[in-house]
mmCIF file of C-alpha atoms in Angstrom:
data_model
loop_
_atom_site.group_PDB
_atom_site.id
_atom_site.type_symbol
_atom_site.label_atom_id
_atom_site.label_comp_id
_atom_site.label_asym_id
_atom_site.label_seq_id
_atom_site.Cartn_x
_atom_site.Cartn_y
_atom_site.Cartn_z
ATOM 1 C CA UNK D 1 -278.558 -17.805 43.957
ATOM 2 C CA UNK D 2 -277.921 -15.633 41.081
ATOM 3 C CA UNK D 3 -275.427 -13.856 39.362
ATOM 4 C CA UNK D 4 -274.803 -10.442 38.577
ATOM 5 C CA UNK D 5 -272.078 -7.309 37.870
ATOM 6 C CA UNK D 6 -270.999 -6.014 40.882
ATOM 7 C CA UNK D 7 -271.509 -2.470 41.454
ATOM 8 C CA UNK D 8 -269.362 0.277 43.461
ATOM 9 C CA UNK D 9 -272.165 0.376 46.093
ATOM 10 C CA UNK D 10 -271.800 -3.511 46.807
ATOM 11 C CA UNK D 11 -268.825 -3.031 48.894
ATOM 12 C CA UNK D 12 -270.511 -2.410 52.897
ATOM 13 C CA UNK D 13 -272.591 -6.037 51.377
ATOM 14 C CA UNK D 14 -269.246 -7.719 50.193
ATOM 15 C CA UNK D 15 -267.116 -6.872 53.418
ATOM 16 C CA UNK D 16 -269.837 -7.763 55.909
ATOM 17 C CA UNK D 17 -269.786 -11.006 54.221
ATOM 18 C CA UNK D 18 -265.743 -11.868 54.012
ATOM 19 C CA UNK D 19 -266.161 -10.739 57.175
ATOM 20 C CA UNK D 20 -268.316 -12.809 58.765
ATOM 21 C CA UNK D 21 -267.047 -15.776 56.638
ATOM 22 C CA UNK D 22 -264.006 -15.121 59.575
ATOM 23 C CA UNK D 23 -261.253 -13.668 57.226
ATOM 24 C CA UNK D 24 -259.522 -10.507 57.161
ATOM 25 C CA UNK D 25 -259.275 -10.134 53.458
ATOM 26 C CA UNK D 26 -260.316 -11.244 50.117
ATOM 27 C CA UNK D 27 -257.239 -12.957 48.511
ATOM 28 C CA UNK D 28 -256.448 -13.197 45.102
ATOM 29 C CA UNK D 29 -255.188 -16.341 43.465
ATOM 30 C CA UNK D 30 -251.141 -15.838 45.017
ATOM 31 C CA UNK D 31 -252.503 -15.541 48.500
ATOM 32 C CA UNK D 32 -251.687 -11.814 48.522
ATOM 33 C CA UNK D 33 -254.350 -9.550 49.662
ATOM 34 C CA UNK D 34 -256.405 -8.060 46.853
ATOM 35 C CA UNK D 35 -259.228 -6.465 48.234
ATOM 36 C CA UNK D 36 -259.478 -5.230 52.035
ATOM 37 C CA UNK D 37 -262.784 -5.616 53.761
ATOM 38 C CA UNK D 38 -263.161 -2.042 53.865
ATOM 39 C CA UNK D 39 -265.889 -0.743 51.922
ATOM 40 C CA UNK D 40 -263.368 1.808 50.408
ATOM 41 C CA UNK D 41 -260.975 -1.064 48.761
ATOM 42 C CA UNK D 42 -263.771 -3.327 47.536
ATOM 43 C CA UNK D 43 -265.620 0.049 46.016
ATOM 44 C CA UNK D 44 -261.743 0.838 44.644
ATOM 45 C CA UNK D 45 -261.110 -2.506 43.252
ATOM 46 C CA UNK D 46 -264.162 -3.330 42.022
ATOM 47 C CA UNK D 47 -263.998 0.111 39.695
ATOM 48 C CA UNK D 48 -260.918 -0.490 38.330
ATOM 49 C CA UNK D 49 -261.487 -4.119 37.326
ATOM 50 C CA UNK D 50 -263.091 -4.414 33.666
ATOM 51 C CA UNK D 51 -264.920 -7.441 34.575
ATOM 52 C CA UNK D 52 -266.317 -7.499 38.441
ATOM 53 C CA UNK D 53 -268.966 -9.978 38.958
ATOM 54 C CA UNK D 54 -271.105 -10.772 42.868
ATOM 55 C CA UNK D 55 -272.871 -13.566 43.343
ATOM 56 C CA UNK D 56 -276.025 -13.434 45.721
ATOM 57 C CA UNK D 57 -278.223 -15.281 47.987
ATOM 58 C CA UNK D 58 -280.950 -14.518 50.188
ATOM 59 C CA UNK D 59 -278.654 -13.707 52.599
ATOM 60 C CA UNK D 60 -276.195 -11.625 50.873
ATOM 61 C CA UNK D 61 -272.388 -11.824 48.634
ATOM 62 C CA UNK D 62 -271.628 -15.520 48.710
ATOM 63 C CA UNK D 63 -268.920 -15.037 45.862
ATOM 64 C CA UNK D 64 -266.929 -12.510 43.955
ATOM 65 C CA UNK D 65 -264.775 -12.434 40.621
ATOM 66 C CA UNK D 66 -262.546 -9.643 39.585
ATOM 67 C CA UNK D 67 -260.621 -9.933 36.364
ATOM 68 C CA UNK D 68 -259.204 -7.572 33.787
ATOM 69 C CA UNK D 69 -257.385 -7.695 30.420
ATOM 70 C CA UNK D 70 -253.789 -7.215 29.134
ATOM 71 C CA UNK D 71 -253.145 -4.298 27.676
ATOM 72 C CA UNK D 72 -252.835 -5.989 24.380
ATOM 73 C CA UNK D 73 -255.912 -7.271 25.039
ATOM 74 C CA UNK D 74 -255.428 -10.863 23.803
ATOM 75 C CA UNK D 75 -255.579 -12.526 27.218
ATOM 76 C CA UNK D 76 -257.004 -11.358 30.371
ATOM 77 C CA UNK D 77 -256.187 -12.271 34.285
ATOM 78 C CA UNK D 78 -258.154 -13.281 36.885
ATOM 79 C CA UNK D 79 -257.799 -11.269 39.773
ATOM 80 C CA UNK D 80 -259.573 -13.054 42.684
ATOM 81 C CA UNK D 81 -261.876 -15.393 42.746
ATOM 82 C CA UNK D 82 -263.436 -15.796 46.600
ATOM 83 C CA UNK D 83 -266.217 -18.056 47.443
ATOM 84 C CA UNK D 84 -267.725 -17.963 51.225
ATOM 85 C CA UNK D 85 -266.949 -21.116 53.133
ATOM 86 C CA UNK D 86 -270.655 -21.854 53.747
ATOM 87 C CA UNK D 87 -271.200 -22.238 50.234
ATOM 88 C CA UNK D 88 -267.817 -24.254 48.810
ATOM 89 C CA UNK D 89 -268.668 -26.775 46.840
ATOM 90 C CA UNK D 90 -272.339 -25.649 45.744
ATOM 91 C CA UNK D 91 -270.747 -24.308 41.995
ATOM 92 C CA UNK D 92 -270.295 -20.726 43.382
ATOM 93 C CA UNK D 93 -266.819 -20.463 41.718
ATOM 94 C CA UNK D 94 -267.993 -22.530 38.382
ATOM 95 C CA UNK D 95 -270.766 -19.607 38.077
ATOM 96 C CA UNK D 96 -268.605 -17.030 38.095
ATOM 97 C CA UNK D 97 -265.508 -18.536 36.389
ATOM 98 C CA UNK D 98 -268.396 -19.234 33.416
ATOM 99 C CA UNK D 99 -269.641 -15.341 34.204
ATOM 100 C CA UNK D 100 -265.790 -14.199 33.630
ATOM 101 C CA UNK D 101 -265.587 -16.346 30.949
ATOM 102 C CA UNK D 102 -268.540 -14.968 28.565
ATOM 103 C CA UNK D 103 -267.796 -11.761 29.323
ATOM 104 C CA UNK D 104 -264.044 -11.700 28.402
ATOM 105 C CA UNK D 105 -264.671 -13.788 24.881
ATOM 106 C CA UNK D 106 -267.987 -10.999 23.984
ATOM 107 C CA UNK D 107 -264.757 -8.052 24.307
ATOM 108 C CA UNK D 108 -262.566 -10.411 21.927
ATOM 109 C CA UNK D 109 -260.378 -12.331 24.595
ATOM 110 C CA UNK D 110 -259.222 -15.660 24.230
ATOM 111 C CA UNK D 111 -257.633 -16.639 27.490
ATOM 112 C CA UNK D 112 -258.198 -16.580 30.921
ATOM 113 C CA UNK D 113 -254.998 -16.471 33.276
ATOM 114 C CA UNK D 114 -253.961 -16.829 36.772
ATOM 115 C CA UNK D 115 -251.418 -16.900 39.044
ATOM 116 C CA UNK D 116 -251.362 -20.004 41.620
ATOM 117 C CA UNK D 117 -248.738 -20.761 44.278
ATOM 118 C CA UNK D 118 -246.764 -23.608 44.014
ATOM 119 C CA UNK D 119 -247.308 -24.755 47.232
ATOM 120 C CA UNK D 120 -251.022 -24.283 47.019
ATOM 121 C CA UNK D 121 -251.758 -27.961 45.595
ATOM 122 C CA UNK D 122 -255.499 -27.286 46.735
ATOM 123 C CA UNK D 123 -255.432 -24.254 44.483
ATOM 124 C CA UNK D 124 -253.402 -26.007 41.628
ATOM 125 C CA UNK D 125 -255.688 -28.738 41.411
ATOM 126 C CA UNK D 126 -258.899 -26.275 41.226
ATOM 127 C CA UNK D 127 -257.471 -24.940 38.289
ATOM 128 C CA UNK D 128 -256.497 -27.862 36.704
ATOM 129 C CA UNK D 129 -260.174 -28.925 37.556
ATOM 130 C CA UNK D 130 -261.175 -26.254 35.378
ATOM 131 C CA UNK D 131 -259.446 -26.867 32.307
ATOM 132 C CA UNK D 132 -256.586 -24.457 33.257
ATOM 133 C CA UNK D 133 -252.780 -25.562 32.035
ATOM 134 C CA UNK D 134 -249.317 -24.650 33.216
ATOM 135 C CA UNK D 135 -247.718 -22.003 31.254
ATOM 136 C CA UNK D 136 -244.767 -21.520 33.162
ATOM 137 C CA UNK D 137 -243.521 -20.225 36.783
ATOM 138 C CA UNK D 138 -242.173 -16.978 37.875
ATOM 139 C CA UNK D 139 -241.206 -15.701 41.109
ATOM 140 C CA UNK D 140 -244.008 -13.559 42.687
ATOM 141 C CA UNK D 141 -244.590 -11.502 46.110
ATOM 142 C CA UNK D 142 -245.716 -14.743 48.022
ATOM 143 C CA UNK D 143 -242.961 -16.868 46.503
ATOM 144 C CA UNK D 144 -242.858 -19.680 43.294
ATOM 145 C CA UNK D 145 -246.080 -19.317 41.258
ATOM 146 C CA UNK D 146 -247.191 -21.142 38.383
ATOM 147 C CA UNK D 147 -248.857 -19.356 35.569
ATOM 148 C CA UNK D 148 -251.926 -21.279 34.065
ATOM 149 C CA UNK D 149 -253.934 -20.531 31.427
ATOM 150 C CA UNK D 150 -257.311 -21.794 29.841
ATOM 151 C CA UNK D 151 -259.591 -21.257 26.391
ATOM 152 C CA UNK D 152 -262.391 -18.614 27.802
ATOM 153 C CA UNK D 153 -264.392 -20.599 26.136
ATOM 154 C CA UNK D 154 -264.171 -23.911 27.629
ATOM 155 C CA UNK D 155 -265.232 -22.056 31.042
ATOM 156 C CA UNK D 156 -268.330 -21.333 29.036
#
């Protein structure tokens, strides 16, 4: 497997593969749908997204990241993070959380972000297996979410 920077032209590759992986959508980190499986909203969000990384198999996309900084440009968020089902547990998501990582500390960012749902405590305890910490909680589209945070560089 390898990684790489996902390109606008990935998309058809990327939605074939959520696809087959049985779900409609790739979700971000709230459980909100970030990207649909169209090859027009993976092409969109991939574009917009400073930092857009695919990783790859024989067989195709096993795993995407999508983040992009604050406008002040001190921290940047993580914007989905989506590793096929098949391959869970095989490092997919420590790749590209480390892929995110160097990227986002070469442009001059310190932290990485994300947004977790409180009653996610798979998801809460993936970050917190990562070296994420609470910041706080806020109230977002799919209900209570707590902010974590991490050093880019301890992804590294």
């Amino acid at each position: 497997m390898h990684v790489r920077a996902a390109r606008p032209d990935d998309a058809e590759t990327l939605r074939t593969a959520v696809s087959r992986a049985r779900e409609a959508t790739v979700f971000d980190d709230i459980g909100s749908p970030l990207l649909d499986v169209s090859a027009a909203g993976v092409r969109e969000a991939a574009a917009e997204a400073e930092w857009s990384f695919l990783m790859e198999d024989d067989d195709g996309p096993v795993g995407v990241a999508i983040a992009h900084p604050d406008a002040e440009g001190s921290e940047a968020e993580l914007l989905a993070l989506w590793v096929h089902p098949s391959h869970a547990g095989e490092g997919v998501a420590d790749e590209l959380l480390a892929r995110v990582a160097s990227s986002v500390t070469g442009r001059g960012v310190d932290t990485l972000r994300a947004s977790v749902p409180a009653d996610s405590p798979g998801a809460q305890e993936f970050f917190a297996a990562h070296g994420f910490s609470p910041r706080g909680t806020r109230r977002g589209p799919a209900g209570d979410e707590s902010i974590v945070v991490v050093d880019a560089d301890e992804l590294r």
